[in-house]
PDB file of C-alpha atoms in Angstrom:
ATOM      1  CA  MET A 283      -9.770  28.711  -5.279  1.00  0.00           C
ATOM      2  CA  LEU A 284     -11.618  25.457  -4.169  1.00  0.00           C
ATOM      3  CA  PHE A 285     -13.099  25.146  -0.161  1.00  0.00           C
ATOM      4  CA  SER A 286     -11.805  22.518   1.425  1.00  0.00           C
ATOM      5  CA  ALA A 287     -14.665  21.514   3.311  1.00  0.00           C
ATOM      6  CA  GLU A 288     -16.896  21.021   0.317  1.00  0.00           C
ATOM      7  CA  LEU A 289     -14.935  17.223   0.853  1.00  0.00           C
ATOM      8  CA  THR A 290     -17.699  14.909   0.942  1.00  0.00           C
ATOM      9  CA  VAL A 291     -19.011  11.196   1.355  1.00  0.00           C
ATOM     10  CA  ASN A 292     -20.187  11.231  -2.385  1.00  0.00           C
ATOM     11  CA  THR A 293     -16.796  12.952  -4.098  1.00  0.00           C
ATOM     12  CA  HIS A 294     -14.243   9.820  -2.374  1.00  0.00           C
ATOM     13  CA  VAL A 295     -16.738   7.317  -2.128  1.00  0.00           C
ATOM     14  CA  ALA A 296     -18.904   7.307  -5.012  1.00  0.00           C
ATOM     15  CA  PRO A 297     -15.687   6.997  -7.250  1.00  0.00           C
ATOM     16  CA  ARG A 298     -14.103   3.930  -6.278  1.00  0.00           C
ATOM     17  CA  PHE A 299     -17.181   2.479  -6.018  1.00  0.00           C
ATOM     18  CA  ALA A 300     -17.756   3.406  -9.953  1.00  0.00           C
ATOM     19  CA  ARG A 301     -17.043  -0.324 -11.416  1.00  0.00           C
ATOM     20  CA  HIS A 302     -19.650  -1.707  -8.618  1.00  0.00           C
ATOM     21  CA  ARG A 303     -22.052   1.070  -8.931  1.00  0.00           C
ATOM     22  CA  ASP A 304     -24.720  -1.490  -9.754  1.00  0.00           C
ATOM     23  CA  SER A 305     -24.454  -3.324  -6.041  1.00  0.00           C
ATOM     24  CA  VAL A 306     -24.060   0.180  -4.495  1.00  0.00           C
ATOM     25  CA  PRO A 307     -27.725   1.753  -3.669  1.00  0.00           C
ATOM     26  CA  PRO A 308     -27.811   5.555  -4.806  1.00  0.00           C
ATOM     27  CA  LEU A 309     -27.941   8.002  -1.019  1.00  0.00           C
ATOM     28  CA  LYS A 310     -31.282   8.369   0.022  1.00  0.00           C
ATOM     29  CA  VAL A 311     -32.382  12.019   1.388  1.00  0.00           C
ATOM     30  CA  VAL A 312     -34.509  11.108   3.984  1.00  0.00           C
ATOM     31  CA  PRO A 313     -36.117  14.306   5.582  1.00  0.00           C
ATOM     32  CA  MET A 314     -35.109  15.486   9.130  1.00  0.00           C
ATOM     33  CA  LEU A 315     -38.752  15.098  10.304  1.00  0.00           C
ATOM     34  CA  SER A 316     -41.782  12.982   8.739  1.00  0.00           C
ATOM     35  CA  ALA A 317     -44.908  14.468   7.395  1.00  0.00           C
ATOM     36  CA  SER A 318     -47.048  13.118  10.792  1.00  0.00           C
ATOM     37  CA  GLN A 319     -44.136  14.489  12.645  1.00  0.00           C
ATOM     38  CA  LYS A 320     -44.320  17.683  11.311  1.00  0.00           C
ATOM     39  CA  LEU A 321     -48.297  17.972  11.809  1.00  0.00           C
ATOM     40  CA  ALA A 322     -48.452  16.682  15.038  1.00  0.00           C
ATOM     41  CA  ARG A 323     -45.682  19.644  16.022  1.00  0.00           C
ATOM     42  CA  VAL A 324     -48.269  22.482  14.490  1.00  0.00           C
ATOM     43  CA  ARG A 325     -51.032  20.831  16.491  1.00  0.00           C
ATOM     44  CA  TYR A 326     -48.748  20.981  19.744  1.00  0.00           C
ATOM     45  CA  ALA A 327     -47.886  24.842  18.609  1.00  0.00           C
ATOM     46  CA  LYS A 328     -51.484  25.760  17.983  1.00  0.00           C
ATOM     47  CA  ALA A 329     -52.472  24.564  21.159  1.00  0.00           C
ATOM     48  CA  ALA A 330     -49.915  26.257  22.700  1.00  0.00           C
ATOM     49  CA  LEU A 331     -51.144  29.557  21.269  1.00  0.00           C
ATOM     50  CA  ARG A 332     -54.488  29.155  22.304  1.00  0.00           C
ATOM     51  CA  ARG A 333     -53.015  28.089  26.123  1.00  0.00           C
ATOM     52  CA  GLU A 334     -52.800  31.009  28.661  1.00  0.00           C
ATOM     53  CA  LEU A 335     -49.213  33.217  27.814  1.00  0.00           C
ATOM     54  CA  CYS A 336     -49.224  33.137  32.177  1.00  0.00           C
ATOM     55  CA  SER A 337     -48.996  29.235  32.574  1.00  0.00           C
ATOM     56  CA  TRP A 338     -45.612  29.988  30.179  1.00  0.00           C
ATOM     57  CA  ARG A 339     -44.651  33.031  32.386  1.00  0.00           C
ATOM     58  CA  ARG A 340     -44.222  30.586  34.838  1.00  0.00           C
ATOM     59  CA  VAL A 341     -41.594  28.103  33.179  1.00  0.00           C
ATOM     60  CA  MET A 342     -38.032  28.111  33.127  1.00  0.00           C
ATOM     61  CA  ILE A 343     -35.806  26.103  30.965  1.00  0.00           C
ATOM     62  CA  THR A 344     -32.566  25.264  31.698  1.00  0.00           C
ATOM     63  CA  ASP A 345     -29.733  23.787  28.916  1.00  0.00           C
ATOM     64  CA  SER A 346     -25.757  23.596  29.090  1.00  0.00           C
ATOM     65  CA  LYS A 347     -23.238  24.399  26.413  1.00  0.00           C
ATOM     66  CA  TYR A 348     -19.713  24.232  25.856  1.00  0.00           C
ATOM     67  CA  PHE A 349     -17.248  26.773  24.824  1.00  0.00           C
ATOM     68  CA  ARG A 350     -13.767  25.893  23.113  1.00  0.00           C
ATOM     69  CA  LEU A 351     -11.392  28.162  22.554  1.00  0.00           C
ATOM     70  CA  HIS A 352     -10.596  25.489  19.279  1.00  0.00           C
ATOM     71  CA  THR A 353     -12.632  23.396  17.332  1.00  0.00           C
ATOM     72  CA  SER A 354     -12.908  19.573  18.890  1.00  0.00           C
ATOM     73  CA  GLY A 355     -13.413  18.263  15.366  1.00  0.00           C
ATOM     74  CA  LYS A 356     -12.621  18.991  11.882  1.00  0.00           C
ATOM     75  CA  PRO A 357     -12.610  22.763  10.865  1.00  0.00           C
ATOM     76  CA  ALA A 358     -15.798  23.709   8.886  1.00  0.00           C
ATOM     77  CA  GLY A 359     -13.193  24.518   5.539  1.00  0.00           C
ATOM     78  CA  ARG A 360     -11.215  27.493   4.559  1.00  0.00           C
ATOM     79  CA  TRP A 361     -10.271  29.028   0.819  1.00  0.00           C
ATOM     80  CA  CYS A 362      -7.160  28.158  -0.609  1.00  0.00           C
ATOM     81  CA  THR A 363      -5.487  27.704  -4.011  1.00  0.00           C
ATOM     82  CA  PRO A 364      -4.725  24.000  -4.740  1.00  0.00           C
ATOM     83  CA  ALA A 365      -1.280  24.636  -4.389  1.00  0.00           C
ATOM     84  CA  THR A 366      -1.234  25.698  -0.344  1.00  0.00           C
ATOM     85  CA  ARG A 367      -3.789  23.066   0.942  1.00  0.00           C
ATOM     86  CA  GLY A 368      -2.596  21.862   3.793  1.00  0.00           C
ATOM     87  CA  THR A 369      -3.479  20.496   7.583  1.00  0.00           C
ATOM     88  CA  VAL A 370      -4.880  23.057  10.005  1.00  0.00           C
ATOM     89  CA  ALA A 371      -3.180  22.117  12.998  1.00  0.00           C
ATOM     90  CA  LYS A 372      -5.007  21.568  15.903  1.00  0.00           C
ATOM     91  CA  PRO A 373      -4.639  21.016  19.784  1.00  0.00           C
ATOM     92  CA  GLN A 374      -4.630  17.622  22.149  1.00  0.00           C
ATOM     93  CA  HIS A 375      -6.336  19.617  24.730  1.00  0.00           C
ATOM     94  CA  SER A 376      -8.413  23.010  23.864  1.00  0.00           C
ATOM     95  CA  ILE A 377      -9.617  24.918  26.574  1.00  0.00           C
ATOM     96  CA  ALA A 378     -12.934  24.744  27.209  1.00  0.00           C
ATOM     97  CA  ALA A 379     -15.454  26.318  29.410  1.00  0.00           C
ATOM     98  CA  HIS A 380     -19.001  23.819  30.219  1.00  0.00           C
ATOM     99  CA  VAL A 381     -21.505  26.220  31.094  1.00  0.00           C
ATOM    100  CA  TYR A 382     -25.609  25.783  32.827  1.00  0.00           C
ATOM    101  CA  MET A 383     -28.282  28.693  32.527  1.00  0.00           C
ATOM    102  CA  GLY A 384     -31.576  29.400  32.961  1.00  0.00           C
ATOM    103  CA  ILE A 385     -33.903  31.221  30.993  1.00  0.00           C
ATOM    104  CA  SER A 386     -37.578  32.497  31.402  1.00  0.00           C
ATOM    105  CA  TYR A 387     -40.377  34.966  30.676  1.00  0.00           C
ATOM    106  CA  HIS A 388     -38.759  37.283  33.688  1.00  0.00           C
ATOM    107  CA  GLY A 389     -35.013  37.075  32.910  1.00  0.00           C
ATOM    108  CA  THR A 390     -32.268  34.856  32.757  1.00  0.00           C
ATOM    109  CA  THR A 391     -29.851  33.062  35.637  1.00  0.00           C
ATOM    110  CA  SER A 392     -26.067  33.759  35.994  1.00  0.00           C
ATOM    111  CA  LEU A 393     -23.838  31.294  33.770  1.00  0.00           C
ATOM    112  CA  LYS A 394     -22.785  27.906  36.168  1.00  0.00           C
ATOM    113  CA  PHE A 395     -19.507  26.846  35.513  1.00  0.00           C
ATOM    114  CA  VAL A 396     -19.456  22.522  35.835  1.00  0.00           C
ATOM    115  CA  THR A 397     -17.613  19.723  35.072  1.00  0.00           C
ATOM    116  CA  GLY A 398     -16.270  19.732  31.586  1.00  0.00           C
ATOM    117  CA  THR A 399     -14.541  23.139  31.780  1.00  0.00           C
ATOM    118  CA  HIS A 400     -10.761  23.034  31.939  1.00  0.00           C
ATOM    119  CA  LYS A 401      -9.590  21.759  34.326  1.00  0.00           C
ATOM    120  CA  GLN A 402     -12.082  21.170  36.702  1.00  0.00           C
ATOM    121  CA  VAL A 403     -12.079  18.208  38.091  1.00  0.00           C
ATOM    122  CA  SER A 404     -15.418  16.395  38.859  1.00  0.00           C
ATOM    123  CA  LYS A 405     -15.432  15.979  42.926  1.00  0.00           C
ATOM    124  CA  TYR A 406     -18.126  13.347  42.251  1.00  0.00           C
ATOM    125  CA  ILE A 407     -17.027   9.919  41.531  1.00  0.00           C
ATOM    126  CA  ASN A 408     -18.194   7.338  39.534  1.00  0.00           C
ATOM    127  CA  PRO A 409     -18.797   3.993  41.529  1.00  0.00           C
ATOM    128  CA  LYS A 410     -18.355   1.621  38.461  1.00  0.00           C
ATOM    129  CA  THR A 411     -14.562   2.975  37.976  1.00  0.00           C
ATOM    130  CA  LYS A 412     -13.941   5.071  41.114  1.00  0.00           C
ATOM    131  CA  LEU A 413     -12.203   7.829  39.229  1.00  0.00           C
ATOM    132  CA  PRO A 414     -13.898  11.285  39.067  1.00  0.00           C
ATOM    133  CA  HIS A 415     -17.223  11.412  36.769  1.00  0.00           C
ATOM    134  CA  LYS A 416     -15.703  13.133  32.581  1.00  0.00           C
ATOM    135  CA  GLY A 417     -19.166  14.437  32.373  1.00  0.00           C
ATOM    136  CA  VAL A 418     -21.699  16.530  34.477  1.00  0.00           C
ATOM    137  CA  ALA A 419     -23.319  13.432  36.699  1.00  0.00           C
ATOM    138  CA  LYS A 420     -27.016  13.242  37.912  1.00  0.00           C
ATOM    139  CA  ASP A 421     -25.554  14.141  41.971  1.00  0.00           C
ATOM    140  CA  GLU A 422     -23.739  17.185  40.065  1.00  0.00           C
ATOM    141  CA  TYR A 423     -26.938  18.115  38.913  1.00  0.00           C
ATOM    142  CA  THR A 424     -29.124  18.229  40.940  1.00  0.00           C
ATOM    143  CA  ASP A 425     -26.568  20.418  43.362  1.00  0.00           C
ATOM    144  CA  VAL A 426     -26.241  22.762  40.386  1.00  0.00           C
ATOM    145  CA  LEU A 427     -30.451  23.070  40.485  1.00  0.00           C
ATOM    146  CA  ARG A 428     -30.811  23.041  44.805  1.00  0.00           C
ATOM    147  CA  ASP A 429     -27.743  25.479  45.390  1.00  0.00           C
ATOM    148  CA  HIS A 430     -27.880  27.770  41.963  1.00  0.00           C
ATOM    149  CA  PHE A 431     -31.057  27.413  39.491  1.00  0.00           C
ATOM    150  CA  ILE A 432     -33.283  27.523  42.470  1.00  0.00           C
ATOM    151  CA  PRO A 433     -32.574  30.295  44.473  1.00  0.00           C
ATOM    152  CA  GLU A 434     -31.877  32.402  41.203  1.00  0.00           C
ATOM    153  CA  SER A 435     -35.627  31.190  40.558  1.00  0.00           C
ATOM    154  CA  ASN A 436     -36.836  31.699  43.246  1.00  0.00           C
ATOM    155  CA  LYS A 437     -35.826  35.862  42.931  1.00  0.00           C
ATOM    156  CA  MET A 438     -36.779  35.947  39.643  1.00  0.00           C
ATOM    157  CA  PHE A 439     -40.032  34.876  39.812  1.00  0.00           C
ATOM    158  CA  ALA A 440     -40.439  36.779  43.820  1.00  0.00           C
ATOM    159  CA  HIS A 441     -39.192  39.936  41.790  1.00  0.00           C
ATOM    160  CA  ALA A 442     -41.964  39.147  38.612  1.00  0.00           C
ATOM    161  CA  GLY A 443     -45.070  38.894  41.436  1.00  0.00           C
ATOM    162  CA  LYS A 444     -45.481  35.677  40.741  1.00  0.00           C
TER     163      LYS A 444
END
């Protein structure tokens, strides 16, 4: 059995450059973080641990996430025999939900669906193209903060006595 996602740059490209191997430098593995970056992060984390825990209790972090019914790119892979290896059909327009949410020491906010959710067109117009924005623009995020996150966080932090 073969795992179809195991096809890498080395297995496809390297053999084609076999006769030019001296002119093609080998791939270099580089760490995601340098040693100085790791040290700086460890110093920051240790300093944050020494800070008063109450200061972190007044922080709320927001983030967005796309949830898709189908993958938007190449499938991760599937087990198959060489005889049954084939292609995976991909829909042209996958159903998706683009949501924002906030999290703090005291709890979480509810999900807020924003532009990028399936068939939801932005009401915010791009001044350059005169068309609706394709993603969340600064005006939309400002409205999400004002109309959703700030009221919910006020309730959350008031309930916590902060």
